[in-house]
Amino acid sequence: NVVSPDDMIARHGADTARLFSLFAAPPEKDMEWSDNAVEGCARFISRFWHFALRLQPLCAGAPGTVAPAELPPAGQDLLRRVHKTIRKVTLDIEKETQFNTAVAAMMELLNAAHEYDFKKAAPGSPEAALAALTVRTMALLLSPFIPHACDELWERMGFWGRPSAGAWPAYDEALTHDDV
């Protein structure tokens, strides 16, 4: 039995179809079709899109790095989450070929980023640099999964080049460990 993706692509777009296919099951397993999971993938893309655009004023011109000592404890936690996610997604793609767990890690990062209070951040602040780092990293990590949305978002954010042509983000091993 085969489910044609044409209806899903027409309703939600090719990126949602691709993300659902990669998230639904590991490559070696059969995939269970679920309209709810398709909707969930569409909501995730939409949440990421709106999150990034909401932070766009902070990200414009912000450096791509931030020192942990410049951030409050909650910011340091988010920075560690970013680096942990880079490590997890990199290993899941390159060594484990577990795309579903890579997508799950990016969903967790988006949830953590949503919880962080960027409302008090001012352009040029360490929090603005954290916002830019988080959005850039997520766009780079998601680019193999949802390339059309990431390319469009990258351009709207004012980042240079294209995420699909950019360097894969590197993680700082020291930031992948919790203090406690």
PDB file of N, CA, C and O in Angstrom, residues 22 26-28 91-93 95-103:
ATOM      1  N   LEU A  22      10.521  12.136   6.932  1.00  0.00           N
ATOM      2  CA  LEU A  22      11.749  11.893   7.678  1.00  0.00           C
ATOM      3  C   LEU A  22      11.505  11.744   9.173  1.00  0.00           C
ATOM      4  O   LEU A  22      12.258  11.064   9.862  1.00  0.00           O
ATOM      5  N   PRO A  26      12.237   5.834  11.418  1.00  0.00           N
ATOM      6  CA  PRO A  26      13.612   5.671  10.953  1.00  0.00           C
ATOM      7  C   PRO A  26      13.606   5.122   9.523  1.00  0.00           C
ATOM      8  O   PRO A  26      12.638   4.459   9.109  1.00  0.00           O
ATOM      9  N   PRO A  27      14.681   5.366   8.749  1.00  0.00           N
ATOM     10  CA  PRO A  27      14.694   4.942   7.342  1.00  0.00           C
ATOM     11  C   PRO A  27      14.464   3.452   7.121  1.00  0.00           C
ATOM     12  O   PRO A  27      13.863   3.054   6.138  1.00  0.00           O
ATOM     13  N   GLU A  28      14.905   2.614   8.054  1.00  0.00           N
ATOM     14  CA  GLU A  28      14.782   1.168   7.858  1.00  0.00           C
ATOM     15  C   GLU A  28      13.421   0.612   8.256  1.00  0.00           C
ATOM     16  O   GLU A  28      13.141  -0.566   8.050  1.00  0.00           O
ATOM     17  N   LEU A  91      25.316  14.120  14.766  1.00  0.00           N
ATOM     18  CA  LEU A  91      25.525  12.671  14.956  1.00  0.00           C
ATOM     19  C   LEU A  91      24.383  11.863  14.356  1.00  0.00           C
ATOM     20  O   LEU A  91      24.621  10.812  13.744  1.00  0.00           O
ATOM     21  N   ASP A  92      23.154  12.330  14.535  1.00  0.00           N
ATOM     22  CA  ASP A  92      22.005  11.599  13.997  1.00  0.00           C
ATOM     23  C   ASP A  92      22.042  11.526  12.477  1.00  0.00           C
ATOM     24  O   ASP A  92      21.658  10.509  11.901  1.00  0.00           O
ATOM     25  N   ILE A  93      22.493  12.577  11.834  1.00  0.00           N
ATOM     26  CA  ILE A  93      22.537  12.581  10.366  1.00  0.00           C
ATOM     27  C   ILE A  93      23.756  11.828   9.856  1.00  0.00           C
ATOM     28  O   ILE A  93      23.643  10.961   8.987  1.00  0.00           O
ATOM     29  N   LYS A  95      26.207   9.833  11.487  1.00  0.00           N
ATOM     30  CA  LYS A  95      26.618   8.514  11.977  1.00  0.00           C
ATOM     31  C   LYS A  95      25.457   7.539  12.171  1.00  0.00           C
ATOM     32  O   LYS A  95      25.565   6.374  11.850  1.00  0.00           O
ATOM     33  N   GLU A  96      24.367   8.020  12.711  1.00  0.00           N
ATOM     34  CA  GLU A  96      23.265   7.139  13.088  1.00  0.00           C
ATOM     35  C   GLU A  96      22.198   6.993  12.005  1.00  0.00           C
ATOM     36  O   GLU A  96      21.401   6.068  12.063  1.00  0.00           O
ATOM     37  N   THR A  97      22.133   7.922  11.077  1.00  0.00           N
ATOM     38  CA  THR A  97      21.088   7.972  10.053  1.00  0.00           C
ATOM     39  C   THR A  97      19.703   7.866  10.701  1.00  0.00           C
ATOM     40  O   THR A  97      18.852   7.100  10.285  1.00  0.00           O
ATOM     41  N   GLN A  98      19.510   8.636  11.734  1.00  0.00           N
ATOM     42  CA  GLN A  98      18.241   8.670  12.466  1.00  0.00           C
ATOM     43  C   GLN A  98      17.636  10.064  12.306  1.00  0.00           C
ATOM     44  O   GLN A  98      17.751  10.921  13.179  1.00  0.00           O
ATOM     45  N   PHE A  99      17.017  10.285  11.155  1.00  0.00           N
ATOM     46  CA  PHE A  99      16.473  11.603  10.853  1.00  0.00           C
ATOM     47  C   PHE A  99      15.327  11.973  11.785  1.00  0.00           C
ATOM     48  O   PHE A  99      15.148  13.140  12.121  1.00  0.00           O
ATOM     49  N   ASN A 100      14.557  10.984  12.209  1.00  0.00           N
ATOM     50  CA  ASN A 100      13.413  11.272  13.086  1.00  0.00           C
ATOM     51  C   ASN A 100      13.866  11.837  14.429  1.00  0.00           C
ATOM     52  O   ASN A 100      13.246  12.751  14.959  1.00  0.00           O
ATOM     53  N   THR A 101      14.946  11.330  14.981  1.00  0.00           N
ATOM     54  CA  THR A 101      15.414  11.864  16.262  1.00  0.00           C
ATOM     55  C   THR A 101      16.111  13.211  16.075  1.00  0.00           C
ATOM     56  O   THR A 101      16.096  14.039  16.989  1.00  0.00           O
ATOM     57  N   ALA A 102      16.690  13.440  14.913  1.00  0.00           N
ATOM     58  CA  ALA A 102      17.260  14.759  14.615  1.00  0.00           C
ATOM     59  C   ALA A 102      16.151  15.807  14.573  1.00  0.00           C
ATOM     60  O   ALA A 102      16.285  16.898  15.140  1.00  0.00           O
ATOM     61  N   VAL A 103      15.050  15.484  13.917  1.00  0.00           N
ATOM     62  CA  VAL A 103      13.912  16.408  13.855  1.00  0.00           C
ATOM     63  C   VAL A 103      13.351  16.637  15.248  1.00  0.00           C
ATOM     64  O   VAL A 103      13.039  17.774  15.635  1.00  0.00           O
TER      65      VAL A 103
END
